Short mmCIF file of C-alpha atoms in Angstrom, two decimals:
data_model
loop_
_atom_site.label_atom_id
_atom_site.label_comp_id
_atom_site.label_asym_id
_atom_site.label_seq_id
_atom_site.Cartn_x
_atom_site.Cartn_y
_atom_site.Cartn_z
CA MET A 1 61.20 113.96 -200.46
CA ARG A 2 61.04 110.89 -198.19
CA HIS A 3 63.25 107.94 -199.07
CA ASP A 4 60.35 105.50 -199.48
CA GLN A 5 58.49 107.92 -201.75
CA LEU A 6 61.63 108.50 -203.83
CA SER A 7 62.13 104.75 -204.11
CA ARG A 8 58.56 104.18 -205.33
CA LEU A 9 58.85 106.96 -207.92
CA ALA A 10 62.18 105.63 -209.22
CA THR A 11 60.85 102.08 -209.49
CA ARG A 12 57.76 103.26 -211.34
CA ARG A 13 59.80 105.51 -213.65
CA GLN A 14 61.86 102.48 -214.69
CA LEU A 15 58.78 101.00 -216.39
CA TYR A 16 58.52 104.05 -218.64
CA THR A 17 62.19 104.59 -219.44
CA ASN A 18 63.85 101.18 -218.91
CA GLU A 19 66.59 102.94 -216.91
CA SER A 20 68.32 101.26 -214.01
CA TYR A 21 66.97 102.08 -210.56
CA GLN A 22 69.91 104.38 -209.80
CA GLN A 23 69.61 106.15 -213.14
CA ALA A 24 65.90 106.76 -212.62
CA LYS A 25 66.43 107.93 -209.05
CA SER A 26 69.21 110.35 -210.02
CA LEU A 27 66.91 112.32 -212.34
CA LEU A 28 63.99 112.78 -209.94
CA ARG A 29 63.60 116.36 -208.74
CA PRO A 30 61.41 117.73 -205.91
CA GLY A 31 58.40 119.58 -207.25
CA ARG A 32 58.86 118.20 -210.78
CA PRO A 33 56.88 115.44 -212.48
CA PRO A 34 58.73 112.10 -212.27
CA ILE A 35 58.84 112.08 -216.08
CA PRO A 36 59.13 115.77 -216.94
CA PRO A 37 57.69 117.13 -220.17
CA ALA A 38 59.91 119.04 -222.55
CA ASP A 39 60.14 122.53 -221.09
CA CYS A 40 59.49 124.61 -224.22
CA ALA A 41 57.59 124.40 -227.51
CA ASP A 42 60.78 124.18 -229.60
CA GLN A 43 61.98 121.16 -227.64
CA ARG A 44 58.59 119.44 -227.92
CA ILE A 45 58.49 119.98 -231.68
CA PHE A 46 62.10 118.80 -232.04
CA GLU A 47 61.34 115.62 -230.08
CA ALA A 48 58.20 114.98 -232.13
CA THR A 49 60.28 115.30 -235.30
CA LEU A 50 62.90 113.01 -233.81
CA PHE A 51 60.23 110.48 -232.83
CA HIS A 52 59.04 110.46 -236.43
CA GLN A 53 62.57 109.63 -237.54
CA VAL A 54 62.83 106.88 -234.90
CA LEU A 55 59.69 105.31 -236.36
CA ASP A 56 60.55 105.90 -240.00
CA SER A 57 64.14 104.65 -239.79
CA TYR A 58 63.28 101.38 -238.03
CA THR A 59 63.67 98.68 -240.68
CA ASP A 60 64.99 95.53 -238.98
CA PHE A 61 64.34 93.40 -235.92
CA SER A 62 65.92 94.35 -232.61
CA ALA A 63 65.92 93.14 -229.02
CA TYR A 64 64.34 96.40 -227.86
CA PRO A 65 61.31 97.96 -229.58
CA PHE A 66 62.46 100.55 -232.13
CA GLY A 67 66.09 99.63 -231.31
CA ILE A 68 66.10 102.04 -228.32
CA ARG A 69 67.52 100.36 -225.22
CA ARG A 70 66.39 103.07 -222.82
CA VAL A 71 65.50 106.76 -222.76
CA ARG A 72 66.55 109.41 -220.22
CA PRO A 73 64.20 112.41 -220.37
CA GLN A 74 65.10 115.71 -218.72
CA PRO A 75 63.29 119.05 -219.05
CA ASP A 76 65.75 120.52 -221.55
CA THR A 77 67.09 117.41 -223.32
CA ILE A 78 66.50 113.74 -223.98
CA ASP A 79 68.99 110.88 -224.24
CA LEU A 80 68.20 107.98 -226.57
CA VAL A 81 70.37 105.00 -225.64
CA ILE A 82 70.55 103.03 -228.90
CA GLU A 83 70.77 99.26 -229.02
CA GLY A 84 73.41 98.48 -231.64
CA GLU A 85 75.94 99.96 -234.03
CA GLN A 86 73.82 99.49 -237.15
CA ARG A 87 70.77 101.08 -235.54
CA ALA A 88 72.80 104.01 -234.17
CA ALA A 89 74.41 104.67 -237.55
CA ARG A 90 71.10 104.49 -239.40
CA LEU A 91 69.28 106.84 -237.04
CA LEU A 92 72.04 109.45 -237.08
CA SER A 93 72.30 109.24 -240.87
CA ARG A 94 68.54 109.76 -241.18
CA VAL A 95 68.43 112.94 -239.09
CA LEU A 96 71.46 114.68 -240.64
CA PRO A 97 70.14 117.16 -243.25
CA SER A 98 71.39 117.11 -246.86
CA TYR A 99 70.22 119.11 -249.87
CA GLU A 100 69.33 117.45 -253.15
CA PRO A 101 69.70 119.87 -256.10
CA ASP A 102 66.02 119.61 -257.07
CA GLY A 103 65.07 121.46 -253.88
CA GLU A 104 64.57 118.52 -251.51
CA VAL A 105 66.07 118.56 -248.03
CA HIS A 106 66.54 115.08 -246.57
CA GLY A 107 66.83 114.66 -242.81
CA ILE A 108 65.72 117.23 -240.23
CA PRO A 109 66.06 120.81 -241.56
CA GLY A 110 68.19 122.99 -239.30
CA LEU A 111 69.71 120.09 -237.37
CA ARG A 112 73.31 120.47 -236.32
CA VAL A 113 75.74 118.43 -234.21
CA ARG A 114 76.50 120.47 -231.10
CA GLN A 115 78.84 118.06 -229.29
CA ARG A 116 80.73 114.84 -229.85
CA ASP A 117 82.15 113.15 -226.77
CA HIS A 118 82.61 109.75 -225.13
CA ARG A 119 78.83 109.41 -224.61
CA GLY A 120 77.89 109.93 -228.25
CA VAL A 121 76.60 112.98 -230.10
CA GLU A 122 74.32 115.84 -229.11
CA VAL A 123 72.12 117.22 -231.88
CA HIS A 124 69.93 120.32 -231.85
CA ILE A 125 68.15 122.78 -234.13
CA ALA A 126 70.20 125.84 -235.04
CA GLY A 127 68.93 129.03 -233.42
CA GLN A 128 66.63 127.20 -231.00
CA ARG A 129 66.89 126.00 -227.40
CA THR A 130 66.77 122.30 -228.22
CA SER A 131 68.84 119.22 -227.44
CA ALA A 132 68.89 115.45 -227.88
CA TRP A 133 71.67 112.97 -227.23
CA LEU A 134 72.20 109.82 -229.28
CA THR A 135 74.24 107.48 -227.08
CA GLY A 136 74.70 103.82 -226.23
CA GLN A 137 77.48 103.15 -228.76
CA PRO A 138 81.14 104.21 -228.91
CA LEU A 139 81.78 107.65 -230.38
CA LYS A 140 83.63 106.02 -233.30
CA VAL A 141 80.31 104.50 -234.45
CA PHE A 142 78.70 107.92 -234.73
CA LYS A 143 81.81 109.44 -236.33
CA ARG A 144 81.84 106.66 -238.92
CA ALA A 145 78.15 107.26 -239.66
CA GLU A 146 78.87 110.96 -240.21
CA THR A 147 81.78 110.20 -242.51
CA GLU A 148 79.71 107.75 -244.53
CA SER A 149 76.89 110.29 -244.80
CA LEU A 150 79.36 112.87 -246.11
CA GLU A 151 80.69 110.41 -248.66
CA ARG A 152 77.18 109.50 -249.86
CA ALA A 153 76.32 113.17 -250.24
CA ALA A 154 79.46 113.77 -252.28
CA ASP A 155 78.85 110.70 -254.45
CA THR A 156 75.29 111.79 -255.28
CA GLY A 157 76.03 115.48 -255.71
CA TRP A 158 74.11 116.50 -252.59
CA LYS A 159 75.16 119.19 -250.11
CA ALA A 160 75.80 118.16 -246.50
CA LEU A 161 74.01 120.94 -244.62
CA TRP A 162 74.78 119.83 -241.05
CA ARG A 163 78.46 120.64 -241.58
CA GLY A 164 77.65 124.23 -242.41
CA PRO A 165 77.47 127.28 -240.14
CA GLU A 166 75.48 127.38 -236.92
CA GLN A 167 72.45 128.83 -238.69
CA TRP A 168 69.85 127.67 -241.17
CA SER A 169 71.05 127.49 -244.76
CA ALA A 170 69.20 129.17 -247.61
CA GLU A 171 68.21 125.71 -248.85
CA GLU A 172 66.69 124.74 -245.50
CA LEU A 173 64.81 128.03 -245.18
CA ALA A 174 63.37 127.66 -248.67
CA PHE A 175 62.35 124.05 -248.03
CA GLU A 176 60.75 124.97 -244.70
CA GLN A 177 58.79 127.82 -246.26
CA ARG A 178 57.58 125.63 -249.11
CA TRP A 179 56.59 122.48 -247.21
CA ASN A 180 56.32 123.16 -243.48
CA THR A 181 54.06 126.19 -243.10
CA GLY A 182 50.59 124.82 -243.95
CA THR A 183 47.70 123.30 -242.00
CA TRP A 184 49.40 119.92 -241.63
CA GLU A 185 52.46 121.52 -240.04
CA ARG A 186 50.31 123.60 -237.68
CA GLN A 187 48.53 120.45 -236.53
CA PHE A 188 51.86 118.68 -236.09
CA ARG A 189 53.16 121.51 -233.93
CA ALA A 190 49.98 121.75 -231.87
CA GLY A 191 50.12 118.04 -231.08
CA ALA A 192 53.90 117.74 -230.74
CA TRP A 193 53.49 117.17 -227.00
CA SER A 194 51.94 113.75 -227.71
CA ALA A 195 54.82 112.42 -229.83
CA SER A 196 57.37 113.96 -227.48
CA GLY A 197 55.52 112.36 -224.57
CA VAL A 198 55.55 108.91 -226.14
CA LEU A 199 59.26 109.24 -226.95
CA ARG A 200 59.92 110.10 -223.29
CA ARG A 201 58.06 106.92 -222.29
CA ILE A 202 59.27 104.60 -225.04
CA GLY A 203 60.54 102.08 -222.49
CA LEU A 204 56.91 101.02 -221.88
CA PHE A 205 56.96 99.05 -225.11
CA HIS A 206 59.83 96.99 -223.71
CA THR A 207 58.73 96.59 -220.10
CA LEU A 208 54.95 96.27 -220.36
CA THR A 209 54.27 94.44 -223.61
CA ALA A 210 54.90 90.86 -224.66
CA ALA A 211 55.26 91.96 -228.27
CA ASP A 212 57.95 90.62 -230.58
CA ALA A 213 58.18 93.99 -232.34
CA VAL A 214 56.66 97.45 -232.36
CA THR A 215 56.53 99.53 -235.52
CA GLY A 216 54.82 102.80 -236.32
CA TYR A 217 54.23 105.76 -238.58
CA LYS A 218 52.85 109.29 -238.67
CA GLY A 219 49.38 109.18 -240.24
CA LEU A 220 46.68 111.51 -241.43
CA GLY A 221 43.79 112.50 -239.20
CA ILE A 222 40.50 110.59 -239.18
CA ASN A 223 36.79 111.36 -238.93
CA GLY A 224 35.55 112.55 -235.57
CA TYR A 225 37.27 115.93 -235.44
CA ASP A 226 36.59 119.37 -236.82
CA GLY A 227 38.51 119.72 -240.05
CA SER A 228 41.15 117.13 -240.82
CA GLY A 229 41.98 116.53 -237.16
CA PRO A 230 45.33 116.11 -235.39
CA VAL A 231 48.32 114.15 -236.61
CA ARG A 232 47.78 110.46 -235.84
CA TRP A 233 50.69 108.54 -234.30
CA CYS A 234 50.05 104.88 -235.19
CA LEU A 235 51.90 102.15 -233.29
CA ASP A 236 51.57 98.47 -234.22
CA ILE A 237 52.31 96.19 -231.26
CA ILE A 238 52.98 92.83 -232.90
CA HIS A 239 52.80 89.52 -231.01
CA ARG A 240 53.67 86.00 -232.02
CA SER A 241 50.78 83.55 -232.27
CA GLY A 242 49.48 82.34 -228.90
CA VAL A 243 50.85 85.26 -226.86
CA ARG A 244 48.32 87.37 -225.00
CA TYR A 245 47.82 91.04 -225.79
CA GLN A 246 48.58 92.80 -222.53
CA LYS A 247 46.54 95.84 -223.44
CA GLN A 248 45.30 96.94 -220.06
CA PRO A 249 48.70 97.45 -218.35
CA LEU A 250 49.86 99.61 -221.28
CA ILE A 251 46.60 101.60 -221.36
CA GLU A 252 46.80 102.21 -217.62
CA ALA A 253 50.43 103.32 -217.90
CA MET A 254 49.71 105.70 -220.78
CA THR A 255 46.84 107.34 -218.89
CA ASP A 256 48.38 107.25 -215.40
CA PRO A 257 47.71 110.63 -213.70
CA VAL A 258 51.30 110.95 -212.41
CA PHE A 259 53.51 109.17 -214.97
CA GLY A 260 51.34 109.09 -218.07
CA LEU A 261 50.16 111.58 -220.67
CA PRO A 262 47.16 113.96 -220.37
CA VAL A 263 45.03 111.70 -222.57
CA ALA A 264 41.93 109.51 -222.32
CA ARG A 265 40.31 106.87 -224.48
CA ALA A 266 38.98 108.52 -227.66
CA HIS A 267 35.61 106.79 -228.00
CA HIS A 268 34.20 109.54 -230.21
CA LEU A 269 36.22 108.59 -233.28
CA ASP A 270 34.73 106.93 -236.33
CA ALA A 271 36.14 103.55 -237.32
CA ILE A 272 38.12 103.51 -240.54
CA TYR A 273 38.21 99.72 -240.65
CA PRO A 274 35.50 97.05 -240.05
CA PRO A 275 34.56 96.73 -236.34
CA GLU A 276 36.06 93.24 -236.05
CA GLN A 277 39.46 94.64 -237.09
CA MET A 278 39.19 97.47 -234.56
CA GLU A 279 38.55 95.20 -231.57
CA ASN A 280 42.16 95.35 -230.38
CA TRP A 281 42.83 98.97 -231.33
CA THR A 282 42.92 101.73 -228.73
CA ARG A 283 43.00 105.46 -229.41
CA PHE A 284 43.87 108.27 -227.01
CA ASP A 285 43.56 112.01 -227.35
CA ASP A 286 43.58 115.07 -225.10
CA GLU A 287 40.66 117.21 -224.03
CA ALA A 288 41.53 119.89 -226.60
CA ARG A 289 41.88 117.18 -229.25
CA THR A 290 45.27 118.31 -230.52
CA GLY A 291 47.09 114.96 -230.28
CA LEU A 292 46.04 111.44 -231.26
CA ILE A 293 47.85 108.21 -230.32
CA GLU A 294 46.68 104.91 -231.82
CA LEU A 295 47.79 101.56 -230.37
CA ARG A 296 47.08 98.54 -232.55
CA PHE A 297 47.60 95.10 -231.02
CA THR A 298 48.13 92.51 -233.75
CA THR A 299 49.51 89.01 -234.34
CA CYS A 300 52.23 87.97 -236.76
CA THR A 301 54.73 85.18 -236.22
CA TYR A 302 58.06 86.23 -237.68
CA GLU A 303 60.26 83.29 -238.62
CA GLN A 304 63.36 85.44 -237.99
CA LEU A 305 62.44 85.60 -234.29
CA GLN A 306 61.62 81.89 -233.77
CA LEU A 307 64.55 80.10 -232.15
CA VAL A 308 63.87 76.88 -234.06
CA SER A 309 64.00 78.58 -237.48
CA CYS A 310 65.82 81.91 -237.23
CA PRO A 311 68.85 82.57 -239.47
CA PRO A 312 72.18 82.71 -237.59
CA ARG A 313 72.41 86.51 -237.80
CA TYR A 314 69.12 86.84 -235.88
CA ARG A 315 69.95 84.27 -233.21
CA THR A 316 71.05 86.72 -230.52
CA ILE A 317 68.10 89.03 -231.18
CA ALA A 318 65.63 86.14 -231.21
CA GLU A 319 66.95 84.93 -227.85
CA ALA A 320 66.68 88.41 -226.34
CA VAL A 321 63.14 88.88 -227.65
CA GLN A 322 62.15 85.45 -226.30
CA ARG A 323 63.46 86.37 -222.83
CA ARG A 324 61.60 89.67 -222.89
CA VAL A 325 58.33 88.10 -224.04
CA THR A 326 58.59 85.40 -221.38
CA ALA A 327 59.33 87.92 -218.63
CA ALA A 328 56.47 90.22 -219.64
CA THR A 329 54.06 87.30 -219.88
CA GLN A 330 54.99 86.02 -216.43
CA THR A 331 54.72 89.50 -214.91
CA THR A 332 51.12 89.93 -216.00
CA ARG A 333 49.97 86.30 -215.88
CA GLY A 334 46.47 86.09 -214.56
CA ARG A 335 45.37 89.42 -216.00
CA GLY A 336 42.85 89.53 -218.81
CA GLY A 337 44.04 89.47 -222.41
CA VAL A 338 43.38 88.37 -225.93
CA VAL A 339 45.23 85.44 -227.43
CA GLY A 340 46.39 86.21 -230.95
#
């Protein structure tokens, strides 16, 4: 690969991952896509499940959308570089599986910690070829989160399943059979590539949007498909008042033929809200209609992120968000947009 071509690919990859130039360049491989997809179905499903936990566990403001500083995707693993200690501890605690005596498994069934080292922790699904690294914080942060999770399980009478043998427990197998074998689960698995793909490109929400925050959830399908349709991944891209919605750069990045996902605008879908509320919503799906991604550009001015009114504990975050919003606005100044 020529040096100038490698340089262009690395620079473009940075937009999607928020890696440094050298980090992005080091993971480019001849003959491979610049942002490789997960190389097997188990890894795609694992990453989709992990992406759901990233969305579901995000409960406070952060400098980086979802509290993920950068992501480093490789064919057989993914590294989530987490912004702060509190975010790292919360995410790890949410994915570790525990059994509640009434039959409920909390966390990701089958998840185990494979390695703990200076980078962080590697988690995977027992009996499968899967891998994800949670990094960005000292190992002691992750160890403390594990210890606290163990203590909470003991205090509530739950069973900490991730500390068990390197195989699925009877409780996890029973839970999986009861809840994760129906139509909804089949649709989730069929469209796992879409959630995995967004997770592998999560840096876009830092580099290409002027949003104060991005939140999301896993939603039910909508009209416009046969049956109940695919799982809907809903992402709210929330701007402060007066800041333009930079929709087009994000849409172009998501659908880019080299770096993006195999999706196109889903114009065939029925609206589930009044047309005036849908004006700044964009939906993507694939040709086979197995995955659905919904981007919703909205306006809400959070007092916690306004430098003139934010509480002291949000000051550093508010300053970081302000710098990011300013940089993103300057980068795309002159392009079309909607003022919220």
